[in-house]
Coordinates of C-alpha atoms and ligand atoms in Angstrom, one line a residue:
M104 CA 0.1 -0.3 -0.4
K105 CA 0.9 3.4 -1.0
A106 CA 2.0 5.6 2.2
P107 CA -0.7 7.3 3.9
R108 CA -0.5 11.2 3.6
A109 CA 0.9 12.4 7.0
N110 CA -1.7 13.4 9.6
R111 CA -3.4 13.7 13.1
Y112 CA -4.2 9.9 12.7
R113 CA -0.9 8.6 11.8
T114 CA 2.6 9.2 9.5
A115 CA 2.5 5.2 8.2
W116 CA 1.2 2.1 7.9
A117 CA 1.6 -0.3 11.3
G118 CA 2.4 -3.2 9.4
D119 CA 5.7 -1.5 7.5
F120 CA 7.8 -0.8 10.6
R121 CA 11.1 -2.7 10.6
A122 CA 14.5 -3.1 12.6
A123 CA 15.8 0.1 10.1
D124 CA 13.0 2.6 10.8
V125 CA 14.3 2.0 14.8
G126 CA 14.5 5.5 16.0
E127 CA 12.1 7.0 13.9
E128 CA 9.6 9.7 15.9
I129 CA 6.2 7.7 14.2
R130 CA 2.0 8.4 14.7
V131 CA -0.6 5.1 13.5
A132 CA -3.6 4.6 14.0
G133 CA -6.5 1.1 13.8
W134 CA -7.7 -0.8 16.0
V135 CA -6.9 -2.9 19.2
H136 CA -6.0 -5.6 18.5
R137 CA -5.0 -7.7 21.8
R138 CA -3.6 -6.0 24.9
R139 CA -1.7 -7.4 28.0
D140 CA -1.2 -5.8 31.5
H141 CA 2.2 -6.8 32.3
G142 CA 2.5 -5.7 36.3
G143 CA 3.5 -2.4 35.4
L144 CA 3.7 -2.0 31.3
I145 CA 1.1 -2.5 28.8
F146 CA 1.4 -4.0 25.9
V147 CA -1.2 -3.5 22.9
D148 CA -1.0 -5.1 19.7
L149 CA -2.6 -2.2 17.2
R150 CA -3.6 -3.6 13.5
D151 CA -4.5 -1.4 10.5
R152 CA -4.9 -3.7 7.5
S153 CA -1.4 -3.4 7.1
G154 CA -0.6 -5.7 9.9
L155 CA 0.1 -5.4 13.9
L156 CA 2.3 -3.4 15.6
Q157 CA 3.1 -3.5 19.5
L158 CA 2.5 -1.0 21.8
V159 CA 4.7 -0.2 24.7
F160 CA 2.6 1.8 27.6
R161 CA 4.8 2.7 30.6
P162 CA 4.1 4.4 33.6
D163 CA 7.0 5.8 34.1
E164 CA 8.1 7.9 31.1
A165 CA 4.4 8.1 29.7
P166 CA 1.7 8.0 32.4
E167 CA -1.1 9.4 30.6
A168 CA -1.2 7.4 27.6
H169 CA -0.9 4.4 30.7
A170 CA -3.3 5.6 32.4
A171 CA -5.4 5.6 28.7
A172 CA -4.1 2.3 28.1
H173 CA -5.2 1.1 31.2
G174 CA -9.1 1.5 29.5
L175 CA -8.3 0.0 26.3
R176 CA -10.8 -2.9 25.2
A177 CA -10.5 -5.4 22.3
E178 CA -11.1 -3.2 19.3
D179 CA -11.7 0.3 20.2
V180 CA -10.2 3.0 17.8
I181 CA -7.0 4.5 18.7
S182 CA -3.9 6.6 17.5
A183 CA -0.6 6.7 19.0
S184 CA 2.9 8.6 19.1
G185 CA 6.2 7.8 20.1
A186 CA 10.0 6.2 18.9
L187 CA 10.0 3.2 17.3
A188 CA 12.7 1.3 19.1
H189 CA 13.8 -2.4 19.0
R190 CA 12.0 -4.7 21.3
E191 CA 14.1 -6.2 24.1
E192 CA 16.3 -9.4 23.7
G193 CA 14.0 -12.3 23.4
T194 CA 10.9 -11.2 23.4
V195 CA 11.4 -10.5 19.3
N196 CA 8.6 -12.0 17.6
A197 CA 10.0 -14.0 14.6
E198 CA 6.2 -14.8 13.7
L199 CA 5.1 -10.8 12.8
P200 CA 7.3 -9.3 10.2
T201 CA 7.4 -5.8 12.8
G202 CA 8.2 -8.4 15.2
E203 CA 11.3 -6.8 15.7
V204 CA 10.5 -3.4 17.1
E205 CA 7.7 -1.8 19.3
L206 CA 6.0 1.3 19.7
E207 CA 7.4 3.5 22.8
V208 CA 4.4 5.4 23.1
H209 CA 4.4 8.8 24.7
A210 CA 0.4 10.0 23.6
V211 CA -2.6 7.9 22.6
D212 CA -5.9 9.0 21.5
V213 CA -9.0 7.2 22.0
L214 CA -10.7 7.8 18.5
A215 CA -14.0 5.3 19.6
D216 CA -15.2 3.4 22.4
A217 CA -16.1 -0.9 20.6
D218 CA -18.8 -2.5 23.1
T219 CA -17.4 -6.6 23.6
P220 CA -17.3 -7.9 20.0
P221 CA -19.7 -11.1 19.5
F222 CA -16.5 -13.4 18.1
Q223 CA -13.2 -12.4 18.9
V224 CA -11.3 -11.0 16.0
D225 CA -7.6 -11.8 17.3
E226 CA -8.6 -15.4 17.3
E227 CA -9.5 -18.3 13.9
E228 CA -11.6 -19.5 16.7
P229 CA -14.8 -21.0 14.3
V230 CA -17.6 -18.9 14.5
G231 CA -21.0 -19.8 13.2
E232 CA -21.7 -18.5 10.0
E233 CA -24.4 -16.5 10.5
L234 CA -23.2 -15.1 13.5
R235 CA -20.3 -14.2 11.1
L236 CA -22.5 -12.2 8.4
R237 CA -24.7 -10.4 10.9
Y238 CA -21.6 -9.2 12.1
R239 CA -19.8 -9.3 8.8
Y240 CA -17.7 -6.0 9.5
L241 CA -16.0 -7.4 12.4
D242 CA -15.1 -10.5 10.3
I243 CA -13.3 -8.4 7.6
R244 CA -11.1 -7.3 9.6
K245 CA -9.6 -11.0 10.1
R246 CA -6.3 -11.4 8.3
R247 CA -8.6 -13.9 6.4
M248 CA -11.0 -12.1 4.8
T249 CA -8.7 -8.8 4.2
E250 CA -6.7 -11.6 2.1
A251 CA -9.3 -12.7 0.3
L252 CA -11.0 -9.4 -0.5
A253 CA -7.0 -8.6 -1.5
L254 CA -6.6 -11.2 -3.8
R255 CA -10.5 -11.2 -5.4
H256 CA -9.2 -7.5 -6.3
D257 CA -6.0 -8.7 -7.7
V258 CA -7.9 -11.2 -10.2
A259 CA -10.4 -8.9 -11.1
R260 CA -7.3 -6.7 -12.2
A261 CA -5.3 -9.4 -13.9
M262 CA -8.9 -10.2 -15.8
R263 CA -9.2 -5.7 -16.7
E264 CA -5.7 -5.8 -18.1
A265 CA -5.4 -8.6 -19.7
L266 CA -8.0 -8.1 -21.8
S267 CA -7.8 -4.5 -21.6
A268 CA -4.3 -5.1 -23.8
E269 CA -6.2 -7.2 -26.3
G270 CA -8.2 -4.2 -27.0
F271 CA -11.2 -5.4 -25.1
L272 CA -13.5 -2.5 -23.9
E273 CA -15.6 -2.6 -20.0
V274 CA -19.5 -1.6 -21.0
E275 CA -21.7 -1.4 -18.3
T276 CA -25.4 -3.5 -19.3
P277 CA -28.9 -2.4 -17.6
M278 CA -29.5 -4.3 -14.3
L279 CA -33.3 -3.5 -14.8
T280 CA -34.1 -4.4 -18.1
R281 CA -36.1 -8.4 -19.7
S282 CA -35.8 -11.3 -19.0
T283 CA -32.4 -13.1 -20.2
P284 CA -33.2 -17.3 -20.0
E285 CA -30.1 -18.6 -18.3
G286 CA -31.8 -21.5 -16.7
A287 CA -33.2 -19.9 -13.5
R288 CA -36.5 -17.8 -12.2
D289 CA -36.2 -14.0 -12.3
F290 CA -36.1 -11.6 -9.4
L291 CA -38.6 -8.9 -10.7
V292 CA -38.6 -5.5 -9.9
P293 CA -41.7 -3.8 -10.2
S294 CA -42.8 -0.4 -12.4
R295 CA -44.0 2.4 -10.4
H296 CA -44.7 4.6 -13.9
Q297 CA -46.3 1.0 -15.2
Q298 CA -47.9 -0.6 -13.1
G299 CA -48.6 -4.2 -13.6
S300 CA -45.2 -4.4 -15.6
W301 CA -41.6 -4.7 -14.1
Y302 CA -38.2 -5.5 -14.9
A303 CA -36.2 -8.2 -14.8
L304 CA -32.9 -8.1 -13.1
P305 CA -30.2 -9.7 -15.7
Q306 CA -29.6 -13.4 -14.7
S307 CA -27.1 -12.3 -17.4
P308 CA -25.8 -9.8 -20.1
Q309 CA -26.2 -12.3 -23.0
L310 CA -28.9 -10.4 -25.0
F311 CA -27.0 -6.9 -24.4
K312 CA -23.2 -8.5 -25.3
Q313 CA -25.2 -9.8 -28.3
L314 CA -26.2 -6.3 -29.2
L315 CA -23.0 -4.3 -28.6
M316 CA -21.5 -7.0 -31.4
V317 CA -24.1 -6.0 -33.6
G318 CA -23.4 -2.2 -32.9
G319 CA -19.8 -3.2 -34.0
L320 CA -18.1 -3.5 -30.8
E321 CA -15.9 -6.5 -31.6
R322 CA -14.7 -7.2 -28.4
Y323 CA -16.3 -6.3 -25.0
F324 CA -15.7 -7.3 -21.3
Q325 CA -17.6 -6.6 -18.6
I326 CA -17.3 -7.7 -14.7
V327 CA -20.7 -7.7 -13.8
R328 CA -23.4 -8.8 -11.3
C329 CA -26.3 -11.5 -12.5
F330 CA -29.0 -12.4 -10.7
R331 CA -30.8 -15.9 -10.2
D332 CA -33.8 -16.7 -8.3
E333 CA -32.1 -20.8 -8.2
D334 CA -33.4 -23.5 -5.6
L335 CA -31.3 -23.6 -2.8
R336 CA -27.8 -24.7 -3.0
A337 CA -24.6 -24.3 -0.1
E338 CA -22.4 -23.4 -3.4
R339 CA -24.6 -20.7 -4.9
Q340 CA -25.1 -16.8 -4.8
P341 CA -28.7 -15.3 -5.8
E342 CA -25.8 -12.2 -6.7
F343 CA -23.1 -13.5 -8.0
T344 CA -20.3 -11.7 -10.4
Q345 CA -19.6 -12.7 -13.9
L346 CA -16.3 -12.0 -16.1
D347 CA -18.5 -12.0 -19.3
L348 CA -17.2 -11.4 -22.3
E349 CA -17.4 -10.9 -26.4
M350 CA -16.1 -11.0 -29.8
S351 CA -17.2 -10.9 -32.9
F352 CA -16.0 -12.8 -36.4
V353 CA -14.8 -15.5 -34.3
E354 CA -14.9 -19.3 -33.9
E355 CA -14.2 -21.4 -31.0
D356 CA -11.0 -21.6 -31.4
D357 CA -10.5 -18.0 -31.3
V358 CA -12.5 -16.8 -28.1
I359 CA -10.5 -20.4 -26.4
E360 CA -7.3 -19.4 -27.0
T361 CA -7.9 -15.7 -25.7
C362 CA -9.3 -17.3 -22.9
D363 CA -6.4 -19.6 -22.3
R364 CA -4.2 -16.6 -22.2
L365 CA -6.4 -15.3 -19.7
L366 CA -6.2 -17.8 -17.4
E367 CA -3.3 -17.7 -17.8
A368 CA -2.7 -14.2 -16.2
V369 CA -5.1 -14.6 -13.7
L370 CA -3.9 -18.3 -12.3
A371 CA -0.8 -16.6 -12.2
V372 CA -1.8 -13.6 -9.4
A373 CA -2.1 -16.8 -7.0
G374 CA 1.2 -18.4 -9.0
I375 CA -0.5 -21.3 -10.1
G376 CA 1.2 -22.6 -13.1
V377 CA -1.4 -23.8 -16.3
S378 CA 0.2 -24.6 -19.7
T379 CA -1.3 -23.8 -22.4
P380 CA -2.9 -24.5 -24.6
L381 CA -5.2 -25.7 -22.0
E382 CA -6.4 -29.5 -22.6
R383 CA -9.5 -29.8 -24.6
V384 CA -11.8 -32.8 -23.9
T385 CA -15.3 -33.1 -25.4
Y386 CA -18.5 -33.2 -23.7
D387 CA -18.9 -37.5 -24.5
E388 CA -15.5 -38.2 -23.4
V389 CA -15.9 -36.3 -19.8
M390 CA -19.2 -37.7 -19.2
L391 CA -18.0 -41.2 -20.5
R392 CA -14.6 -40.8 -18.0
Y393 CA -15.6 -39.4 -14.9
G394 CA -19.7 -39.2 -15.3
S395 CA -19.8 -35.6 -14.8
D396 CA -19.2 -32.3 -17.1
R397 CA -16.8 -30.6 -14.7
P398 CA -15.2 -33.4 -12.9
D399 CA -12.5 -33.3 -10.4
R400 CA -10.0 -35.2 -12.4
R401 CA -7.3 -35.0 -9.9
R402 CA -9.4 -37.8 -7.9
G403 CA -7.5 -40.9 -9.8
T404 CA -10.5 -42.7 -10.6
E405 CA -11.8 -43.2 -13.9
I406 CA -14.6 -44.8 -15.3
G407 CA -14.4 -47.7 -17.4
D408 CA -16.8 -48.9 -20.0
L409 CA -17.6 -52.8 -19.6
S410 CA -20.3 -53.0 -22.3
E411 CA -17.5 -55.0 -24.8
A412 CA -16.4 -57.4 -21.1
F413 CA -19.7 -58.5 -20.8
R414 CA -21.5 -58.8 -24.2
G415 CA -23.2 -62.1 -24.9
S416 CA -22.7 -62.8 -20.9
E417 CA -25.8 -64.4 -19.6
F418 CA -25.8 -62.4 -16.5
N419 CA -30.0 -61.2 -16.6
V420 CA -29.0 -57.6 -15.6
F421 CA -26.2 -57.3 -18.0
A422 CA -27.7 -59.0 -21.3
R423 CA -31.0 -56.7 -20.6
A424 CA -29.0 -53.7 -20.3
L425 CA -26.7 -54.6 -23.3
G426 CA -29.5 -55.5 -25.0
D427 CA -31.9 -52.4 -24.6
G428 CA -28.6 -50.7 -26.1
G429 CA -27.8 -49.1 -22.5
V430 CA -24.2 -49.3 -21.3
V431 CA -22.3 -51.4 -18.8
R432 CA -19.8 -49.6 -16.9
G433 CA -17.7 -49.5 -13.8
L434 CA -16.0 -47.8 -11.8
K435 CA -12.6 -49.1 -9.2
A436 CA -12.0 -47.9 -6.2
A437 CA -9.5 -48.7 -3.5
G438 CA -9.7 -48.5 0.4
D439 CA -11.5 -50.4 2.9
F440 CA -15.1 -51.7 1.9
P441 CA -17.3 -53.9 4.4
R442 CA -20.6 -55.0 3.1
R443 CA -22.4 -52.0 5.1
R444 CA -20.4 -49.7 2.3
F445 CA -21.6 -51.4 -0.6
D446 CA -24.9 -51.2 1.1
D447 CA -24.7 -47.6 1.2
L448 CA -23.8 -47.0 -2.1
T449 CA -26.4 -49.1 -3.4
E450 CA -28.7 -46.7 -1.8
R451 CA -27.3 -43.6 -3.5
A452 CA -27.2 -45.2 -6.9
Q453 CA -30.3 -46.2 -6.3
G454 CA -31.4 -43.0 -5.4
L455 CA -29.8 -41.5 -8.1
G456 CA -31.6 -43.6 -10.6
A457 CA -29.9 -46.6 -10.8
K458 CA -31.9 -49.8 -10.9
G459 CA -29.3 -51.1 -9.0
L460 CA -25.7 -51.4 -8.4
V461 CA -23.5 -54.3 -8.9
W462 CA -20.1 -54.6 -6.5
A463 CA -17.3 -56.8 -6.8
V464 CA -13.9 -57.2 -4.1
V465 CA -11.1 -58.2 -6.7
E466 CA -9.2 -61.5 -5.0
E467 CA -6.5 -63.6 -6.4
D468 CA -9.1 -66.2 -7.6
G469 CA -11.8 -64.1 -9.2
W470 CA -14.1 -61.8 -7.3
R471 CA -16.2 -61.6 -4.3
S472 CA -19.8 -60.2 -5.1
P473 CA -23.1 -61.7 -4.6
V474 CA -23.2 -62.0 -8.8
A475 CA -19.7 -63.9 -9.0
K476 CA -21.3 -66.9 -9.8
F477 CA -23.8 -65.6 -12.7
L478 CA -20.2 -64.9 -14.8
S479 CA -18.4 -66.9 -15.7
R480 CA -14.0 -66.1 -15.3
D481 CA -13.2 -64.7 -18.9
E482 CA -16.3 -62.3 -18.3
I483 CA -14.7 -61.6 -14.6
D484 CA -10.7 -61.0 -16.0
R485 CA -11.8 -58.9 -18.9
A486 CA -13.6 -56.2 -16.5
T487 CA -10.7 -56.2 -13.7
D488 CA -7.9 -56.2 -16.7
S489 CA -10.1 -53.2 -18.1
L490 CA -10.5 -51.1 -15.0
G491 CA -7.2 -51.7 -14.3
A492 CA -8.1 -52.9 -10.7
R493 CA -6.1 -55.1 -9.0
T494 CA -6.5 -57.4 -5.5
G495 CA -7.9 -55.9 -2.9
D496 CA -9.9 -53.8 -5.1
A497 CA -13.1 -52.8 -5.1
I498 CA -15.2 -52.7 -8.3
L499 CA -18.7 -50.6 -8.6
I500 CA -21.4 -51.5 -12.0
V501 CA -23.8 -50.0 -13.2
A502 CA -25.8 -51.5 -16.7
D503 CA -28.1 -48.8 -17.3
R504 CA -29.2 -46.4 -20.0
A505 CA -26.0 -44.7 -20.8
E506 CA -26.8 -41.2 -19.4
I507 CA -27.8 -43.2 -16.1
A508 CA -24.9 -44.8 -15.6
A509 CA -23.0 -42.0 -16.2
R510 CA -24.8 -40.0 -14.1
V511 CA -24.4 -42.5 -10.6
L512 CA -21.2 -43.4 -11.2
G513 CA -19.9 -39.9 -11.7
A514 CA -22.1 -39.6 -8.4
L515 CA -20.4 -42.5 -7.2
R516 CA -17.2 -41.8 -8.0
A517 CA -17.2 -38.3 -6.4
D518 CA -18.0 -40.6 -3.1
V519 CA -15.5 -43.4 -3.1
A520 CA -12.4 -41.7 -5.2
P521 CA -8.9 -40.8 -3.3
P522 CA -8.6 -36.7 -2.3
A523 CA -6.6 -34.6 -4.6
A524 CA -2.9 -33.8 -4.0
A525 CA -2.8 -30.3 -1.8
G526 CA -1.6 -27.9 -4.2
Q527 CA -2.2 -29.3 -7.7
H528 CA -4.7 -27.9 -9.9
D529 CA -6.7 -29.6 -13.1
V530 CA -7.7 -26.8 -15.6
F531 CA -9.0 -27.8 -18.9
W532 CA -12.2 -27.1 -21.7
V533 CA -15.4 -29.3 -22.0
T534 CA -16.9 -28.7 -25.5
D535 CA -19.0 -30.6 -28.5
F536 CA -21.8 -30.2 -26.0
P537 CA -25.1 -32.0 -26.7
M538 CA -27.6 -28.8 -27.7
F539 CA -30.2 -29.9 -25.2
E540 CA -31.2 -32.6 -22.6
W541 CA -34.1 -33.9 -22.6
S542 CA -36.1 -32.7 -19.0
E543 CA -38.0 -35.4 -17.6
G544 CA -39.9 -33.4 -15.1
E545 CA -40.8 -30.9 -18.0
S546 CA -41.4 -32.8 -21.2
R547 CA -39.5 -30.7 -22.6
W548 CA -36.0 -29.8 -23.8
D549 CA -33.9 -27.9 -21.7
P550 CA -30.9 -26.1 -23.2
L551 CA -26.9 -26.9 -22.1
H552 CA -26.3 -23.3 -22.1
H553 CA -28.4 -21.1 -23.4
P554 CA -31.0 -20.4 -26.3
F555 CA -28.6 -18.5 -28.3
T556 CA -25.9 -20.7 -28.7
A557 CA -25.6 -21.8 -31.6
P558 CA -26.4 -25.1 -33.1
V559 CA -24.8 -27.9 -35.2
G560 CA -26.6 -30.9 -37.3
D561 CA -29.9 -31.8 -39.7
L562 CA -32.1 -28.5 -38.2
D563 CA -34.9 -30.4 -39.8
G564 CA -34.4 -33.2 -37.9
D565 CA -34.9 -34.2 -34.3
P566 CA -33.1 -31.5 -32.2
G567 CA -31.8 -34.7 -29.1
T568 CA -29.6 -34.9 -32.1
W569 CA -28.0 -31.4 -32.7
R570 CA -24.7 -30.5 -31.1
S571 CA -23.9 -26.6 -30.3
R572 CA -21.2 -25.1 -30.2
G573 CA -20.5 -24.2 -26.4
Y574 CA -18.1 -25.0 -23.9
D575 CA -17.1 -24.9 -20.7
V576 CA -13.7 -24.6 -18.6
V577 CA -13.4 -26.5 -15.4
M578 CA -10.9 -26.1 -12.8
D579 CA -10.5 -28.5 -10.0
G580 CA -13.9 -30.1 -9.9
W581 CA -15.9 -26.8 -10.5
E582 CA -17.5 -25.1 -13.8
I583 CA -15.1 -21.7 -14.0
G584 CA -16.5 -20.7 -17.0
G585 CA -19.3 -21.0 -19.9
G586 CA -19.9 -20.0 -23.3
S587 CA -20.1 -21.0 -26.9
I588 CA -20.6 -19.2 -30.3
R589 CA -23.6 -17.6 -31.0
I590 CA -26.5 -18.2 -33.1
N591 CA -26.4 -14.7 -35.7
R592 CA -29.1 -15.3 -38.0
I593 CA -33.0 -15.0 -37.3
D594 CA -34.3 -18.6 -39.1
V595 CA -31.5 -20.8 -36.7
Q596 CA -32.8 -18.6 -33.7
R597 CA -36.0 -19.3 -34.9
R598 CA -36.0 -23.2 -35.2
V599 CA -33.8 -23.4 -31.3
F600 CA -36.7 -21.7 -30.0
E601 CA -39.7 -23.3 -31.9
A602 CA -37.2 -27.0 -30.6
L603 CA -37.6 -25.2 -26.9
G604 CA -41.3 -24.8 -27.3
I605 CA -41.3 -21.3 -27.4
G606 CA -43.6 -20.4 -30.4
A607 CA -43.4 -17.2 -32.8
D608 CA -45.7 -15.3 -31.2
E609 CA -43.9 -15.7 -27.3
A610 CA -40.5 -15.0 -29.4
D611 CA -41.2 -12.2 -30.8
E612 CA -42.9 -10.9 -27.4
R613 CA -40.1 -11.8 -25.4
F614 CA -37.4 -11.6 -27.9
G615 CA -38.4 -9.2 -30.8
F616 CA -35.5 -6.9 -29.8
L617 CA -32.9 -9.7 -30.5
L618 CA -34.4 -10.8 -33.4
E619 CA -34.7 -7.6 -35.1
A620 CA -30.9 -6.9 -34.2
L621 CA -30.5 -10.3 -36.5
R622 CA -32.5 -8.3 -39.2
Y623 CA -29.5 -6.1 -39.0
G624 CA -26.2 -7.0 -39.7
A625 CA -25.1 -9.3 -37.1
P626 CA -21.9 -10.2 -36.9
P627 CA -20.5 -14.0 -36.0
H628 CA -20.1 -13.5 -32.6
G629 CA -19.0 -15.8 -29.5
G630 CA -18.4 -15.3 -25.6
I631 CA -18.3 -16.9 -22.8
A632 CA -18.9 -15.8 -18.8
F633 CA -16.6 -16.8 -15.7
G634 CA -17.8 -17.1 -12.0
L635 CA -16.0 -14.6 -10.5
D636 CA -16.4 -15.9 -7.3
R637 CA -15.4 -19.4 -7.8
I638 CA -12.2 -18.4 -9.6
V639 CA -11.5 -16.2 -6.6
A640 CA -12.9 -19.2 -4.0
L641 CA -10.5 -21.5 -5.4
L642 CA -7.1 -19.2 -5.9
A643 CA -7.8 -18.4 -2.2
G644 CA -7.8 -22.0 -1.5
R645 CA -11.5 -21.7 0.4
D646 CA -14.6 -24.7 -0.4
S647 CA -17.1 -22.0 0.1
I648 CA -18.0 -18.6 -2.4
R649 CA -19.2 -17.2 1.0
E650 CA -15.7 -16.5 1.7
V651 CA -14.7 -14.2 -0.9
I652 CA -17.9 -12.5 -1.0
A653 CA -17.7 -9.1 1.3
F654 CA -21.5 -9.3 1.9
P655 CA -22.7 -12.8 0.7
K656 CA -25.8 -14.5 1.6
T657 CA -26.9 -17.2 3.5
A658 CA -28.2 -20.5 1.6
T659 CA -31.3 -19.8 2.3
G660 CA -31.0 -16.4 0.4
W661 CA -30.8 -14.3 4.0
D662 CA -28.8 -11.4 4.8
P663 CA -28.5 -12.1 8.2
L664 CA -26.0 -8.4 8.5
T665 CA -29.7 -6.3 6.6
D666 CA -32.3 -8.8 7.4
A667 CA -33.4 -8.3 3.7
P668 CA -35.5 -9.7 2.5
A669 CA -37.7 -7.9 4.6
P670 CA -41.4 -6.6 4.6
V671 CA -42.4 -3.5 3.2
G672 CA -45.2 -1.3 4.4
D673 CA -48.7 -0.9 2.4
E674 CA -48.0 2.5 0.9
Q675 CA -44.7 1.4 -1.0
L676 CA -46.9 -1.2 -2.2
R677 CA -49.5 0.8 -3.2
E678 CA -47.5 3.6 -5.1
L679 CA -46.0 1.1 -7.1
G680 CA -49.8 -1.0 -7.3
V681 CA -48.7 -4.0 -6.3
S682 CA -50.8 -6.4 -3.5
S683 CA -48.5 -8.8 -1.7
R684 CA -50.1 -12.4 -0.6
P685 CA -47.3 -14.1 0.9
R686 CA -48.2 -18.4 1.6
K687 CA -47.6 -19.6 4.1
G688 CA -43.8 -19.1 5.6
G689 CA -43.8 -15.5 4.2
R690 CA -43.8 -13.0 6.9
Ligands
LIG1 N1 -24.7 -15.9 -20.8 C1 -23.4 -17.3 -20.1 C2 -23.9 -17.7 -18.9 O1 -23.9 -16.4 -18.0 C3 -22.1 -17.4 -20.9 C4 -22.0 -16.9 -22.2 O2 -22.2 -17.8 -23.4 O3 -21.3 -16.3 -22.5 O4 -23.5 -18.6 -18.1

């Protein structure tokens, strides 16, 4: 940090003093981190954002300051002046950058008193999340939070610098807008002037960035807040931040290579080196090998296809699955597998939609498994070999439709695979996604990305066979970015809407502005958005994005600090032309 201008509160940052500064007359300001009374002497660790500095109050040399120090409590705000001195022999603290020095205080001003804080700022003892968020400003005083927010700043700056250097322009897009479908519910804002009409907060700036491309801007980016009213999930926040970007006259390679350079610069902020070009893996391959489109590949185990090993098998379960066009896939796991664990895994597999789970333990002379008696020795050996399993390993097998086998084994893999080694990272692209997935619940196609993604395939044929020009980036088991080459032709856009069950009238009503823009010369374009919160959490080594957001909400979307959301008065609702009839559970 640049040195502050010397004023009545401070002449320098407390954390910056070293032995070479001894003898200087200085003034520092900050919070009472800790106070210790040693008979006559009082020691105070003063904290500002730069760090800690020990202050000494001596009764004989500065009786007034000493008396004031008596009354100091944790988190009081003070300014203290005096001379910087060496610490006495034997009291040097090697852990602290300022550990060789201390301030002999001559005078102290108490600038603000603090009540006893609800949790201690000077300790890393675990504090419940609700309490931390309720008093977030105290939580932010902790080193852990200050560091996370500083890293977040550095990441955002690296993004801005990397993209600016390549000619991208940062452009803001509206927060009060119309719905942008990204697969979640909208947050709505009522209009006072046009009662009965509502703005939607953007789920992403998707359509505006496409319009910027129609506007000839060529390269756009924005670090932008997005809002998605989703079902509660631990790793989601109703508002989150994206690095959003878009480019014109590009193909997949152009966007991906730009992002490789960008990610290299961003990861370097945390000292993480990656070799570029980042690896690209197709969706089909990643689903086959890991049963997930955002696997943590650092966790050794892979899924193997056993369909060939069991083709022609007389074991009913396998024969039926293969006969119906399904697959037999398996996973090997090392470790301790008492019977109960297999029962639990079987239950979990069934909960995820599998008809059952076949398990086995590899022994010297075959498998210990309830189904071993239905399998030939050849089948057993082929399956063991193709999974690379060794004596003592457990094997989990699902025979089902390919999507179900992938989903179930992917989930089981996450349960049984060994943990990733500390400090190891894995960043790669997933490409060649299907355009849609079938939503059983809604009986319709849902886009894997969003409806503006360019499809590939026979557009007159079955939408289930279309692929998309989408791509995702995965890091350490988290999807950190996703994007696509977009549709820039009106007929194709209409066809995709139609496949999604959005008729021409509805398309005109909801997306008329986009369809119209496509009539005025829309360049081929594509882009991507990265999840800033996730990236910073990964770089900071935190397991929750709430650790890297200054004022996050709880997993239920509640802000314990401001107590939002909150009811509003009748008058305010009347002005907006809104009446509210909460269902049970509202307030
Ligand atoms: N709008 C997309 C999203 O928010 C990203 C993109 O396609 O660029 O996921």
